[in-house]
C-alpha cells in the first residue's frame, strides 16, 4: 500500500516538474516598455510560419476576414494564415501546387484574384481567391514571351512580348528598436535576411519574411483604434 502511494506521489511530482519545465521553456513575445510594440517570432506562430518563403501578400475577403498568403518550398505550396486579429494569428492551411518553380505575387486583379509571375521567365498565372481559404492557381495558356505587364483597370492586363529580367530581392537584416523611453532606447529583435516586407495599414501590422520564416511586428494602439472603428461601424 505504501509502495503504491509513493509511486503515485512520484508520478504527481514528475507531472508537476514537467509542467513547470514547460512553463519556463515556452517562447514569449517580445514587448516594448510601453507595450506598444510586440514582436512575434516564427516559433511563436503556427509551425508552418517557420518555413522561409519567396513572396507574400494580403487579401481581405469583404466579410471582415484578412488573410496572408506565402509562397513556400520553391513554389510547391501556398500557405495561408488568418491575420484578421493580429493577436490571434491562425493557420488556415497549405495548398500543394504542381508548378514550374518559385513565383512572386505581382498585383491584385478584380478584387478576387492575384497576378502571379514565375521566376526565370516561366510564365504568369492567376491565383483565384473566390474561395479565400482554398484558392486555386490558374495558368494562362497561349502566351508567348511573358515580359513586363501593364494593368488594364482591375479586370485585365497587357503582357509585352519581350524578355523579362527578374530582379531578385537582396536579403537584409531588420532590427526592431524601442524608443518609448528616449533616454533608454532598446533593441528588441533582429530579423535575419528579410527578403520581403508587408504592412497592413488597418491594424499597423508589419510582416517580415526572412531566412527563419515569418516574423510579425504588432502595434497595439493601431490595433485598438481599428477595433474601435469596426465596432462603431457595426453600431451605425
Short mmCIF file of C-alpha atoms in Angstrom, two decimals:
data_model
loop_
_atom_site.label_atom_id
_atom_site.label_comp_id
_atom_site.label_asym_id
_atom_site.label_seq_id
_atom_site.Cartn_x
_atom_site.Cartn_y
_atom_site.Cartn_z
CA UNK A 1 0.00 0.00 0.00
CA UNK A 2 2.81 2.37 0.95
CA UNK A 3 4.69 1.48 -2.25
CA UNK A 4 1.63 2.33 -4.35
CA UNK A 5 1.24 5.63 -2.53
CA UNK A 6 4.89 6.52 -3.05
CA UNK A 7 4.61 5.64 -6.74
CA UNK A 8 1.56 7.88 -7.09
CA UNK A 9 3.35 10.76 -5.33
CA UNK A 10 6.41 10.29 -7.56
CA UNK A 11 4.27 10.39 -10.69
CA UNK A 12 2.50 13.53 -9.46
CA UNK A 13 5.82 15.20 -8.75
CA UNK A 14 7.10 14.25 -12.21
CA UNK A 15 3.98 15.72 -13.88
CA UNK A 16 4.33 18.91 -11.82
CA UNK A 17 8.02 19.22 -12.68
CA UNK A 18 7.33 18.61 -16.38
CA UNK A 19 4.61 21.28 -16.36
CA UNK A 20 6.97 23.67 -14.62
CA UNK A 21 9.71 22.97 -17.15
CA UNK A 22 7.28 23.57 -20.00
CA UNK A 23 6.28 26.86 -18.40
CA UNK A 24 9.89 28.04 -18.43
CA UNK A 25 10.64 26.83 -21.97
CA UNK A 26 7.57 28.23 -23.72
CA UNK A 27 8.53 31.07 -26.09
CA UNK A 28 7.46 34.55 -25.04
CA UNK A 29 6.54 37.52 -27.19
CA UNK A 30 8.98 40.40 -27.18
CA UNK A 31 7.32 43.59 -25.92
CA UNK A 32 8.44 47.18 -25.72
CA UNK A 33 8.39 49.00 -22.39
CA UNK A 34 5.23 50.86 -23.34
CA UNK A 35 3.59 47.62 -24.63
CA UNK A 36 3.02 49.43 -27.92
CA UNK A 37 5.29 47.14 -29.96
CA UNK A 38 5.07 43.35 -29.89
CA UNK A 39 7.45 41.19 -31.90
CA UNK A 40 6.03 37.76 -32.70
CA UNK A 41 8.84 35.46 -33.85
CA UNK A 42 8.40 32.44 -36.17
CA UNK A 43 8.46 29.94 -33.28
CA UNK A 44 5.62 31.88 -31.60
CA UNK A 45 3.42 31.34 -34.67
CA UNK A 46 1.95 28.14 -36.17
CA UNK A 47 4.69 25.74 -37.28
CA UNK A 48 4.17 26.48 -40.99
CA UNK A 49 5.37 30.05 -40.35
CA UNK A 50 8.88 28.71 -39.71
CA UNK A 51 9.34 27.77 -43.39
CA UNK A 52 11.00 30.55 -45.41
CA UNK A 53 9.22 31.82 -48.50
CA UNK A 54 9.81 33.92 -51.59
CA UNK A 55 6.75 36.17 -51.73
CA UNK A 56 3.65 37.14 -49.74
CA UNK A 57 0.53 39.28 -49.98
CA UNK A 58 -2.58 40.26 -48.00
CA UNK A 59 -6.19 39.77 -49.07
CA UNK A 60 -9.43 40.98 -47.46
CA UNK A 61 -12.45 38.86 -48.34
CA UNK A 62 -15.03 41.65 -47.98
CA UNK A 63 -16.64 39.94 -44.98
CA UNK A 64 -14.23 41.14 -42.32
CA UNK A 65 -11.56 38.48 -42.84
CA UNK A 66 -7.95 39.26 -43.73
CA UNK A 67 -5.59 36.54 -44.95
CA UNK A 68 -1.85 36.36 -45.53
CA UNK A 69 -0.61 34.15 -48.38
CA UNK A 70 3.01 32.98 -48.54
CA UNK A 71 4.74 31.13 -51.39
CA UNK A 72 6.96 28.40 -49.92
CA UNK A 73 9.19 25.47 -50.91
CA UNK A 74 10.15 26.82 -54.35
CA UNK A 75 6.55 27.08 -55.45
CA UNK A 76 5.49 23.70 -54.09
CA UNK A 77 2.84 25.20 -51.83
CA UNK A 78 0.98 28.32 -50.74
CA UNK A 79 0.43 28.67 -47.00
CA UNK A 80 -2.48 30.75 -45.73
CA UNK A 81 -2.79 32.47 -42.35
CA UNK A 82 -5.82 34.23 -40.90
CA UNK A 83 -4.42 37.58 -39.70
CA UNK A 84 -7.74 39.31 -39.10
CA UNK A 85 -6.81 39.65 -35.42
CA UNK A 86 -3.01 40.12 -35.19
CA UNK A 87 -3.10 38.89 -31.59
CA UNK A 88 -4.56 35.56 -32.72
CA UNK A 89 -2.89 34.61 -35.99
CA UNK A 90 -4.14 31.20 -37.13
CA UNK A 91 -3.06 28.75 -39.80
CA UNK A 92 -5.82 28.24 -42.36
CA UNK A 93 -3.97 25.62 -44.38
CA UNK A 94 -1.39 24.86 -47.05
CA UNK A 95 -2.29 24.35 -50.71
CA UNK A 96 0.07 21.97 -52.58
CA UNK A 97 0.98 23.04 -56.11
CA UNK A 98 2.48 21.33 -59.14
CA UNK A 99 4.04 24.29 -60.93
CA UNK A 100 7.31 25.13 -62.65
CA UNK A 101 9.10 26.67 -59.68
CA UNK A 102 9.27 29.70 -57.41
CA UNK A 103 6.99 32.63 -58.15
CA UNK A 104 6.03 36.09 -56.93
CA UNK A 105 2.68 37.68 -56.22
CA UNK A 106 2.52 40.70 -58.54
CA UNK A 107 -0.76 42.61 -58.19
CA UNK A 108 -4.45 42.17 -57.30
CA UNK A 109 -6.97 41.51 -60.07
CA UNK A 110 -10.64 42.46 -59.89
CA UNK A 111 -10.80 42.07 -56.10
CA UNK A 112 -10.91 38.26 -56.27
CA UNK A 113 -7.59 37.33 -57.84
CA UNK A 114 -3.85 37.91 -57.69
CA UNK A 115 -1.48 38.00 -60.64
CA UNK A 116 1.40 35.55 -60.21
CA UNK A 117 4.69 35.67 -62.11
CA UNK A 118 7.06 32.71 -62.23
CA UNK A 119 10.74 33.41 -61.98
CA UNK A 120 13.26 32.70 -64.75
CA UNK A 121 10.75 33.78 -67.42
CA UNK A 122 8.48 30.75 -66.93
CA UNK A 123 5.15 32.48 -67.44
CA UNK A 124 2.32 34.02 -65.45
CA UNK A 125 -0.81 32.73 -63.74
CA UNK A 126 -3.80 33.93 -61.74
CA UNK A 127 -4.50 32.92 -58.15
CA UNK A 128 -8.29 32.60 -57.90
CA UNK A 129 -9.41 33.94 -54.49
CA UNK A 130 -13.18 33.45 -54.73
CA UNK A 131 -12.64 30.85 -52.00
CA UNK A 132 -10.19 32.77 -49.83
CA UNK A 133 -9.38 29.78 -47.61
CA UNK A 134 -8.91 27.41 -50.54
CA UNK A 135 -7.51 29.37 -53.50
CA UNK A 136 -6.60 27.78 -56.82
CA UNK A 137 -3.81 28.67 -59.25
CA UNK A 138 -4.85 29.05 -62.89
CA UNK A 139 -2.15 29.02 -65.56
CA UNK A 140 -2.62 31.28 -68.60
CA UNK A 141 -2.07 29.32 -71.80
CA UNK A 142 -1.20 30.65 -75.26
CA UNK A 143 1.25 33.31 -74.10
CA UNK A 144 4.48 33.93 -75.96
CA UNK A 145 7.30 35.55 -74.04
CA UNK A 146 5.96 36.71 -70.68
CA UNK A 147 7.60 40.11 -70.47
CA UNK A 148 6.55 43.10 -68.41
CA UNK A 149 2.88 43.54 -67.52
CA UNK A 150 0.69 46.65 -67.64
CA UNK A 151 -2.70 46.80 -65.86
CA UNK A 152 -5.95 47.38 -67.77
CA UNK A 153 -8.04 48.53 -64.82
CA UNK A 154 -8.85 45.74 -62.37
CA UNK A 155 -10.13 43.20 -64.87
CA UNK A 156 -7.24 42.76 -67.29
CA UNK A 157 -3.63 43.42 -68.13
CA UNK A 158 -1.25 43.64 -71.06
CA UNK A 159 1.84 41.47 -71.45
CA UNK A 160 4.63 42.92 -73.56
CA UNK A 161 6.41 40.40 -75.80
CA UNK A 162 9.94 40.97 -74.53
CA UNK A 163 12.43 39.21 -72.25
CA UNK A 164 11.63 39.73 -68.61
CA UNK A 165 14.55 40.42 -66.30
CA UNK A 166 13.70 39.38 -62.77
CA UNK A 167 15.48 41.39 -60.08
CA UNK A 168 15.97 39.24 -57.02
CA UNK A 169 15.36 40.80 -53.62
CA UNK A 170 18.55 41.40 -51.66
CA UNK A 171 18.25 39.87 -48.16
CA UNK A 172 18.81 42.37 -45.37
CA UNK A 173 18.67 42.19 -41.59
CA UNK A 174 15.88 44.22 -39.99
CA UNK A 175 16.15 45.42 -36.39
CA UNK A 176 13.21 46.45 -34.23
CA UNK A 177 14.08 49.30 -31.85
CA UNK A 178 12.00 50.53 -28.91
CA UNK A 179 12.26 54.30 -28.27
CA UNK A 180 9.23 54.63 -25.99
CA UNK A 181 11.79 55.79 -23.41
CA UNK A 182 14.11 58.04 -25.47
CA UNK A 183 16.70 58.14 -22.72
CA UNK A 184 16.96 54.33 -22.84
CA UNK A 185 16.46 53.07 -26.41
CA UNK A 186 16.32 49.27 -26.61
CA UNK A 187 16.94 46.81 -29.43
CA UNK A 188 14.00 44.41 -29.26
CA UNK A 189 14.82 41.96 -32.03
CA UNK A 190 16.87 41.28 -35.15
CA UNK A 191 15.16 39.57 -38.07
CA UNK A 192 17.71 37.86 -40.31
CA UNK A 193 17.86 38.05 -44.11
CA UNK A 194 14.48 39.64 -44.80
CA UNK A 195 13.55 39.47 -48.48
CA UNK A 196 10.02 40.82 -48.33
CA UNK A 197 8.18 43.28 -46.08
CA UNK A 198 4.44 43.91 -46.00
CA UNK A 199 2.33 46.26 -43.85
CA UNK A 200 -1.37 46.04 -43.07
CA UNK A 201 -2.22 49.72 -42.69
CA UNK A 202 -5.56 48.94 -40.99
CA UNK A 203 -4.01 47.21 -37.99
CA UNK A 204 -0.48 48.61 -38.25
CA UNK A 205 0.93 45.08 -38.51
CA UNK A 206 4.28 44.54 -40.26
CA UNK A 207 5.03 41.13 -41.78
CA UNK A 208 8.70 40.28 -42.41
CA UNK A 209 9.64 37.23 -44.48
CA UNK A 210 13.18 36.23 -43.54
CA UNK A 211 15.51 33.25 -43.51
CA UNK A 212 13.83 31.81 -40.39
CA UNK A 213 10.30 32.26 -41.68
CA UNK A 214 7.61 34.82 -40.84
CA UNK A 215 8.08 37.46 -38.16
CA UNK A 216 5.21 39.76 -37.18
CA UNK A 217 5.58 43.19 -35.58
CA UNK A 218 2.38 44.42 -33.95
CA UNK A 219 1.37 47.94 -32.93
CA UNK A 220 -1.24 47.65 -30.21
CA UNK A 221 -2.52 51.25 -30.36
CA UNK A 222 -3.34 50.92 -34.08
CA UNK A 223 -4.99 47.55 -33.46
CA UNK A 224 -7.17 49.03 -30.71
CA UNK A 225 -8.13 52.04 -32.85
CA UNK A 226 -9.11 49.72 -35.68
CA UNK A 227 -11.24 47.55 -33.38
CA UNK A 228 -12.99 50.68 -32.09
CA UNK A 229 -13.60 51.80 -35.69
CA UNK A 230 -15.15 48.43 -36.58
CA UNK A 231 -17.40 48.50 -33.51
CA UNK A 232 -18.60 52.00 -34.41
CA UNK A 233 -19.36 50.90 -37.96
CA UNK A 234 -21.33 47.91 -36.70
CA UNK A 235 -23.37 50.05 -34.32
CA UNK A 236 -24.38 52.53 -37.07
#
